[in-house]
mmCIF file of C-alpha atoms in Angstrom:
data_model
loop_
_atom_site.group_PDB
_atom_site.id
_atom_site.type_symbol
_atom_site.label_atom_id
_atom_site.label_comp_id
_atom_site.label_asym_id
_atom_site.label_seq_id
_atom_site.Cartn_x
_atom_site.Cartn_y
_atom_site.Cartn_z
ATOM 1 C CA MET A 1 -20.520 -4.449 -1.351
ATOM 2 C CA LEU A 2 -18.778 -1.946 1.099
ATOM 3 C CA ALA A 3 -18.765 1.280 1.727
ATOM 4 C CA LEU A 4 -16.156 4.297 1.633
ATOM 5 C CA ALA A 5 -15.861 5.462 5.281
ATOM 6 C CA VAL A 6 -13.073 7.565 5.291
ATOM 7 C CA ALA A 7 -12.495 10.859 4.246
ATOM 8 C CA CYS A 8 -9.470 12.334 2.150
ATOM 9 C CA VAL A 9 -5.366 12.924 3.792
ATOM 10 C CA ALA A 10 -6.418 16.506 3.492
ATOM 11 C CA ALA A 11 -8.345 18.667 1.006
ATOM 12 C CA SER A 12 -5.341 19.765 -0.472
ATOM 13 C CA LEU A 13 -3.886 16.609 -1.609
ATOM 14 C CA CYS A 14 -7.333 15.558 -3.487
ATOM 15 C CA PRO A 15 -9.206 18.111 -4.603
ATOM 16 C CA ASN A 16 -12.810 17.819 -6.568
ATOM 17 C CA ALA A 17 -12.560 14.511 -5.294
ATOM 18 C CA ALA A 18 -15.643 13.174 -6.216
ATOM 19 C CA ALA A 19 -14.867 14.111 -10.009
ATOM 20 C CA ARG A 20 -11.541 12.008 -9.478
ATOM 21 C CA ALA A 21 -11.025 8.268 -10.166
ATOM 22 C CA ALA A 22 -8.771 5.934 -8.792
ATOM 23 C CA PRO A 23 -6.732 5.731 -7.621
ATOM 24 C CA ARG A 24 -5.721 9.483 -6.969
ATOM 25 C CA ALA A 25 -2.625 11.535 -8.232
ATOM 26 C CA ALA A 26 -0.574 12.865 -4.621
ATOM 27 C CA PRO A 27 3.023 13.737 -5.726
ATOM 28 C CA ILE A 28 3.957 14.016 -2.067
ATOM 29 C CA PRO A 29 6.015 11.681 -0.508
ATOM 30 C CA GLY A 30 4.026 8.238 0.098
ATOM 31 C CA GLY A 31 1.871 9.497 -2.257
ATOM 32 C CA ILE A 32 1.631 8.463 -5.380
ATOM 33 C CA ALA A 33 2.993 10.116 -8.706
ATOM 34 C CA ILE A 34 0.928 9.396 -11.765
ATOM 35 C CA VAL A 35 2.610 9.863 -15.370
ATOM 36 C CA ARG A 36 1.294 10.000 -19.035
ATOM 37 C CA LEU A 37 4.050 7.114 -21.154
ATOM 38 C CA ALA A 38 2.745 7.245 -24.734
ATOM 39 C CA PRO A 39 -0.922 7.157 -26.592
ATOM 40 C CA ALA A 40 -3.656 4.175 -25.318
ATOM 41 C CA THR A 41 -3.094 3.014 -29.387
ATOM 42 C CA ASP A 42 0.846 2.224 -28.846
ATOM 43 C CA ALA A 43 1.969 -0.609 -27.543
ATOM 44 C CA ALA A 44 2.081 -1.115 -23.824
ATOM 45 C CA PRO A 45 5.803 0.636 -22.784
ATOM 46 C CA GLN A 46 7.220 -0.096 -19.692
ATOM 47 C CA ALA A 47 8.645 2.270 -16.571
ATOM 48 C CA PHE A 48 11.158 1.862 -14.261
ATOM 49 C CA TYR A 49 11.592 4.102 -10.601
ATOM 50 C CA ASP A 50 15.476 3.699 -8.587
ATOM 51 C CA GLY A 51 14.658 0.862 -10.814
ATOM 52 C CA ARG A 52 12.292 -1.710 -9.878
ATOM 53 C CA PRO A 53 9.763 -1.636 -12.249
ATOM 54 C CA VAL A 54 5.958 0.227 -12.127
ATOM 55 C CA LEU A 55 2.900 -0.114 -12.690
ATOM 56 C CA VAL A 56 1.339 0.695 -16.121
ATOM 57 C CA GLU A 57 -2.379 1.029 -17.136
ATOM 58 C CA ARG A 58 -4.373 2.790 -19.630
ATOM 59 C CA ARG A 59 -6.676 5.786 -17.737
ATOM 60 C CA SER A 60 -8.116 8.591 -19.897
ATOM 61 C CA GLY A 61 -6.091 7.794 -23.395
ATOM 62 C CA ASP A 62 -3.370 7.085 -22.390
ATOM 63 C CA TRP A 63 -0.722 5.234 -20.987
ATOM 64 C CA GLN A 64 0.264 5.306 -17.540
ATOM 65 C CA ALA A 65 2.156 4.814 -15.268
ATOM 66 C CA LEU A 66 1.115 5.111 -11.237
ATOM 67 C CA VAL A 67 4.463 5.365 -8.828
ATOM 68 C CA GLY A 68 4.502 5.122 -5.993
ATOM 69 C CA LEU A 69 6.677 7.369 -3.941
ATOM 70 C CA PRO A 70 8.854 5.864 -0.834
ATOM 71 C CA LEU A 71 8.200 8.204 2.411
ATOM 72 C CA SER A 72 11.906 9.612 2.809
ATOM 73 C CA ALA A 73 11.381 10.831 -1.133
ATOM 74 C CA GLN A 74 13.600 14.361 -1.288
ATOM 75 C CA PRO A 75 11.355 17.606 -3.330
ATOM 76 C CA GLY A 76 11.793 18.632 -6.302
ATOM 77 C CA GLU A 77 12.409 16.589 -9.470
ATOM 78 C CA HIS A 78 12.421 12.919 -9.840
ATOM 79 C CA THR A 79 13.109 10.409 -13.537
ATOM 80 C CA ILE A 80 11.304 7.476 -14.191
ATOM 81 C CA LYS A 81 12.574 5.488 -17.390
ATOM 82 C CA VAL A 82 10.277 4.576 -20.234
ATOM 83 C CA VAL A 83 11.450 1.504 -21.921
ATOM 84 C CA SER A 84 9.068 2.105 -25.584
ATOM 85 C CA VAL A 85 9.012 -1.174 -28.917
ATOM 86 C CA SER A 86 7.878 -0.461 -31.708
ATOM 87 C CA ALA A 87 8.599 -1.627 -35.322
ATOM 88 C CA GLY A 88 11.944 0.556 -34.701
ATOM 89 C CA GLY A 89 13.137 -1.533 -32.103
ATOM 90 C CA VAL A 90 13.632 -0.724 -28.456
ATOM 91 C CA GLN A 91 13.514 3.095 -27.187
ATOM 92 C CA GLU A 92 14.624 4.447 -24.053
ATOM 93 C CA ARG A 93 13.737 8.015 -22.010
ATOM 94 C CA ASP A 94 12.993 9.692 -19.210
ATOM 95 C CA ALA A 95 9.980 11.288 -18.164
ATOM 96 C CA GLY A 96 10.408 13.751 -14.853
ATOM 97 C CA PHE A 97 7.276 14.651 -11.998
ATOM 98 C CA ARG A 98 7.248 16.698 -9.800
ATOM 99 C CA VAL A 99 7.681 16.147 -5.353
ATOM 100 C CA ALA A 100 5.831 18.264 -3.205
ATOM 101 C CA PRO A 101 7.584 18.440 -0.078
ATOM 102 C CA HIS A 102 4.915 16.815 2.368
ATOM 103 C CA THR A 103 5.413 17.495 7.215
ATOM 104 C CA TYR A 104 3.047 13.902 8.665
ATOM 105 C CA ALA A 105 1.687 14.539 12.241
ATOM 106 C CA ILE A 106 3.671 12.889 15.416
ATOM 107 C CA GLN A 107 1.628 10.255 16.955
ATOM 108 C CA ARG A 108 2.497 9.275 20.361
ATOM 109 C CA LEU A 109 1.178 5.466 21.568
ATOM 110 C CA THR A 110 1.887 3.378 24.928
ATOM 111 C CA ILE A 111 2.444 0.064 24.783
ATOM 112 C CA LYS A 112 1.671 -2.340 28.207
ATOM 113 C CA ASP A 113 3.246 -4.938 26.036
ATOM 114 C CA ALA A 114 7.007 -3.392 26.664
ATOM 115 C CA SER A 115 8.725 -6.882 24.403
ATOM 116 C CA LYS A 116 6.878 -5.867 21.362
ATOM 117 C CA VAL A 117 8.157 -2.098 21.794
ATOM 118 C CA THR A 118 11.841 -3.721 23.194
ATOM 119 C CA PRO A 119 11.944 -7.024 21.954
ATOM 120 C CA PRO A 120 13.575 -9.551 24.264
ATOM 121 C CA PRO A 121 16.499 -10.882 22.723
ATOM 122 C CA GLU A 122 15.072 -14.658 21.906
ATOM 123 C CA ALA A 123 13.000 -13.034 20.107
ATOM 124 C CA LEU A 124 15.484 -11.036 17.475
ATOM 125 C CA ALA A 125 16.293 -14.046 15.341
ATOM 126 C CA ARG A 126 12.855 -14.616 14.684
ATOM 127 C CA ILE A 127 12.463 -10.913 14.051
ATOM 128 C CA GLU A 128 15.112 -10.508 11.080
ATOM 129 C CA GLN A 129 13.827 -13.410 9.366
ATOM 130 C CA GLU A 130 10.631 -11.807 9.153
ATOM 131 C CA ALA A 131 12.192 -8.113 8.323
ATOM 132 C CA LEU A 132 13.484 -10.224 5.303
ATOM 133 C CA LYS A 133 10.549 -11.912 4.619
ATOM 134 C CA MET A 134 8.197 -8.793 3.987
ATOM 135 C CA ALA A 135 10.916 -6.930 2.168
ATOM 136 C CA SER A 136 10.520 -9.688 -0.126
ATOM 137 C CA LEU A 137 7.044 -9.559 -0.087
ATOM 138 C CA ARG A 138 6.179 -5.907 -0.368
ATOM 139 C CA THR A 139 8.324 -6.173 -3.772
ATOM 140 C CA HIS A 140 7.103 -8.962 -5.372
ATOM 141 C CA PHE A 141 6.027 -7.845 -9.037
ATOM 142 C CA ARG A 142 3.636 -10.315 -10.735
ATOM 143 C CA ASP A 143 3.730 -8.919 -14.680
ATOM 144 C CA LEU A 144 -0.803 -8.943 -15.715
ATOM 145 C CA ALA A 145 -1.623 -6.731 -18.597
ATOM 146 C CA ALA A 146 -5.388 -5.582 -16.189
ATOM 147 C CA VAL A 147 -4.619 -4.794 -12.559
ATOM 148 C CA ASP A 148 -8.081 -3.556 -11.020
ATOM 149 C CA THR A 149 -6.702 -0.469 -9.094
ATOM 150 C CA ASP A 150 -10.302 0.655 -8.187
ATOM 151 C CA PHE A 151 -9.988 -0.200 -4.095
ATOM 152 C CA VAL A 152 -13.051 -0.344 -1.865
ATOM 153 C CA LEU A 153 -12.185 -0.335 1.942
ATOM 154 C CA PRO A 154 -11.507 -3.893 3.895
ATOM 155 C CA ALA A 155 -14.386 -2.801 6.015
ATOM 156 C CA LYS A 156 -15.954 -0.305 8.272
ATOM 157 C CA GLY A 157 -14.889 1.357 10.353
ATOM 158 C CA ARG A 158 -13.366 4.487 12.391
ATOM 159 C CA LEU A 159 -10.159 5.819 10.588
ATOM 160 C CA SER A 160 -8.561 5.194 13.953
ATOM 161 C CA SER A 161 -4.465 6.463 12.557
ATOM 162 C CA ARG A 162 -3.429 7.787 8.979
ATOM 163 C CA PHE A 163 -0.474 7.047 7.372
ATOM 164 C CA GLY A 164 2.710 8.359 7.486
ATOM 165 C CA LEU A 165 2.316 9.136 10.945
ATOM 166 C CA ARG A 166 5.486 9.801 13.099
ATOM 167 C CA ARG A 167 5.012 7.463 15.345
ATOM 168 C CA ILE A 168 6.479 7.546 19.212
ATOM 169 C CA LEU A 169 5.676 4.076 21.043
ATOM 170 C CA ASN A 170 6.476 3.946 24.470
ATOM 171 C CA GLY A 171 9.103 7.168 24.080
ATOM 172 C CA GLU A 172 10.476 5.820 21.421
ATOM 173 C CA PRO A 173 11.210 7.376 17.576
ATOM 174 C CA ARG A 174 10.257 4.337 15.962
ATOM 175 C CA SER A 175 9.359 4.387 11.837
ATOM 176 C CA PRO A 176 6.655 5.937 10.232
ATOM 177 C CA HIS A 177 2.691 4.763 10.282
ATOM 178 C CA SER A 178 2.958 2.178 7.088
ATOM 179 C CA GLY A 179 -0.601 2.312 6.423
ATOM 180 C CA LEU A 180 -3.765 3.163 7.865
ATOM 181 C CA ASP A 181 -5.858 2.389 11.178
ATOM 182 C CA LEU A 182 -9.563 1.256 11.267
ATOM 183 C CA ALA A 183 -10.877 0.642 14.529
ATOM 184 C CA ILE A 184 -12.653 -1.679 14.639
ATOM 185 C CA ALA A 185 -15.010 -4.716 16.669
ATOM 186 C CA ALA A 186 -12.494 -7.785 17.036
ATOM 187 C CA GLY A 187 -14.039 -10.762 15.108
ATOM 188 C CA THR A 188 -15.086 -7.706 12.463
ATOM 189 C CA PRO A 189 -15.150 -9.581 9.172
ATOM 190 C CA LEU A 190 -12.573 -8.796 6.290
ATOM 191 C CA GLY A 191 -13.191 -8.621 2.429
ATOM 192 C CA ALA A 192 -10.946 -7.959 -0.331
ATOM 193 C CA PRO A 193 -10.921 -4.706 -1.723
ATOM 194 C CA ALA A 194 -9.590 -5.123 -5.575
ATOM 195 C CA ALA A 195 -8.980 -8.895 -7.073
ATOM 196 C CA GLY A 196 -6.167 -10.439 -5.904
ATOM 197 C CA VAL A 197 -4.094 -13.376 -5.093
ATOM 198 C CA VAL A 198 -2.811 -14.867 -1.629
ATOM 199 C CA ILE A 199 1.259 -14.246 -1.572
ATOM 200 C CA GLU A 200 1.263 -14.968 2.611
ATOM 201 C CA ALA A 201 -1.194 -15.981 5.219
ATOM 202 C CA SER A 202 0.998 -16.390 8.315
ATOM 203 C CA ASP A 203 1.284 -14.575 11.678
ATOM 204 C CA PHE A 204 4.365 -12.657 12.408
ATOM 205 C CA TYR A 205 5.820 -10.846 15.621
ATOM 206 C CA TYR A 206 5.063 -7.521 14.825
ATOM 207 C CA CYS A 207 1.932 -7.581 12.544
ATOM 208 C CA GLY A 208 0.469 -10.397 13.819
ATOM 209 C CA GLN A 209 -1.832 -12.973 11.554
ATOM 210 C CA SER A 210 -1.350 -11.542 8.369
ATOM 211 C CA VAL A 211 -2.816 -10.982 4.807
ATOM 212 C CA ILE A 212 -0.149 -10.007 1.797
ATOM 213 C CA LEU A 213 -2.514 -9.438 -1.656
ATOM 214 C CA ASP A 214 -0.857 -9.406 -4.584
ATOM 215 C CA HIS A 215 -3.272 -7.627 -6.964
ATOM 216 C CA GLY A 216 -0.516 -7.574 -9.972
ATOM 217 C CA GLN A 217 2.322 -5.064 -11.590
ATOM 218 C CA GLY A 218 3.720 -4.260 -7.649
ATOM 219 C CA LEU A 219 0.675 -3.133 -6.489
ATOM 220 C CA ILE A 220 0.433 -5.522 -3.021
ATOM 221 C CA SER A 221 -1.815 -5.338 -0.015
ATOM 222 C CA ILE A 222 -1.572 -5.858 3.654
ATOM 223 C CA TYR A 223 -3.631 -7.347 6.252
ATOM 224 C CA CYS A 224 -2.615 -7.061 9.971
ATOM 225 C CA HIS A 225 -4.123 -7.816 13.441
ATOM 226 C CA LEU A 226 -6.004 -9.852 12.209
ATOM 227 C CA GLN A 227 -7.876 -13.245 15.270
ATOM 228 C CA GLN A 228 -8.890 -15.191 12.493
ATOM 229 C CA ILE A 229 -7.105 -15.873 8.692
ATOM 230 C CA ASP A 230 -9.635 -17.472 5.973
ATOM 231 C CA VAL A 231 -7.599 -17.806 3.180
ATOM 232 C CA THR A 232 -4.894 -20.039 1.777
ATOM 233 C CA GLN A 233 -1.490 -18.864 -0.088
ATOM 234 C CA GLY A 234 -2.397 -18.659 -3.333
ATOM 235 C CA GLN A 235 -6.208 -18.080 -3.168
ATOM 236 C CA ALA A 236 -7.622 -16.034 -6.065
ATOM 237 C CA LEU A 237 -9.541 -13.486 -4.643
ATOM 238 C CA ARG A 238 -12.102 -10.858 -5.985
ATOM 239 C CA ARG A 239 -13.493 -7.841 -4.387
ATOM 240 C CA GLY A 240 -15.604 -8.172 -1.278
ATOM 241 C CA ASP A 241 -14.069 -12.249 -0.894
ATOM 242 C CA ARG A 242 -13.824 -12.902 2.809
ATOM 243 C CA ILE A 243 -9.766 -12.702 3.611
ATOM 244 C CA GLY A 244 -10.783 -13.430 7.991
ATOM 245 C CA LEU A 245 -10.987 -11.445 10.773
ATOM 246 C CA SER A 246 -10.093 -8.343 13.163
ATOM 247 C CA GLY A 247 -8.433 -9.008 16.180
ATOM 248 C CA ALA A 248 -5.338 -7.930 17.473
ATOM 249 C CA SER A 249 -2.569 -10.146 16.868
ATOM 250 C CA GLY A 250 1.465 -8.863 17.166
ATOM 251 C CA ARG A 251 2.025 -5.728 18.392
ATOM 252 C CA ALA A 252 -1.483 -3.812 18.680
ATOM 253 C CA THR A 253 -3.025 -1.576 21.721
ATOM 254 C CA GLY A 254 -6.762 -3.122 20.438
ATOM 255 C CA PRO A 255 -8.908 -4.342 18.187
ATOM 256 C CA HIS A 256 -7.900 -2.687 14.892
ATOM 257 C CA LEU A 257 -7.326 -3.099 11.295
ATOM 258 C CA HIS A 258 -3.565 -2.180 9.961
ATOM 259 C CA TRP A 259 -4.020 -1.610 5.963
ATOM 260 C CA SER A 260 -1.065 -1.383 4.002
ATOM 261 C CA VAL A 261 -0.395 -1.074 0.078
ATOM 262 C CA TYR A 262 2.895 -0.373 -1.799
ATOM 263 C CA LEU A 263 3.258 0.312 -4.949
ATOM 264 C CA ASN A 264 6.445 -0.784 -6.351
ATOM 265 C CA GLY A 265 7.933 -1.805 -2.924
ATOM 266 C CA ASN A 266 7.539 1.789 -1.142
ATOM 267 C CA PRO A 267 4.413 2.293 1.297
ATOM 268 C CA VAL A 268 1.473 4.375 0.112
ATOM 269 C CA ASN A 269 -1.237 6.831 1.140
ATOM 270 C CA PRO A 270 -4.125 3.798 0.863
ATOM 271 C CA GLU A 271 -6.751 6.248 0.650
ATOM 272 C CA LEU A 272 -5.710 7.238 -2.517
ATOM 273 C CA MET A 273 -6.523 3.860 -3.859
ATOM 274 C CA LEU A 274 -10.508 4.527 -2.776
ATOM 275 C CA ARG A 275 -13.112 4.477 -4.927
ATOM 276 C CA ASN A 276 -15.078 7.604 -4.794
#
């Protein structure tokens, strides 16, 4: 089994982490809010955030919602819509939670292949098509009664770039870092962090050779810049099953794994999903 080699983002995000089960709550932009919905003795409710269904699971004797918060989430009060079905019919209510402020650091990178920072005109159509495809995959929702949310690292390696960093590439501001980077040698075997189904295994302009796993209920994980893909679309995987080999394909400064996790369509810090 792959060992956890990455520390928490900051002690303030996961105090007493050794006593907590994954996922861990961190109600900040790019984090996870865990909201109690109902006792586990009741029928499983549904929950929605910004119009999208969110993951609901049994935790500590309750039904709880795991809400992925966008990096653009504003501090303050937020709500989810809860839908419950009982003998009395369908009931709807709001459940609230509070998002705390958080500022991510700035990271400056230099990429030698300038076309990966400012792509040539002939690549724009491909990039646009891939962006639409990726957006659809990130918001994919498969109803599943029990979701494996207890993740392990896809590979052992040094954490070279944290989640949420505000990136400047070759002097130009770009989107925040939507995952974490593990500095590992090209050709390192990569394992599935938890049970899931392959919903994409192909090459992208920016992400290079990539694999996308659907873990159920809107929990999606993405693996980029691979040297080799060893799975096919529709393949079911268990925790630890090999998905491919790390590399430096696509927009990359060198061999590494870019690993992203999405909840209800929003990128969240993968470290919050890792078992202790």
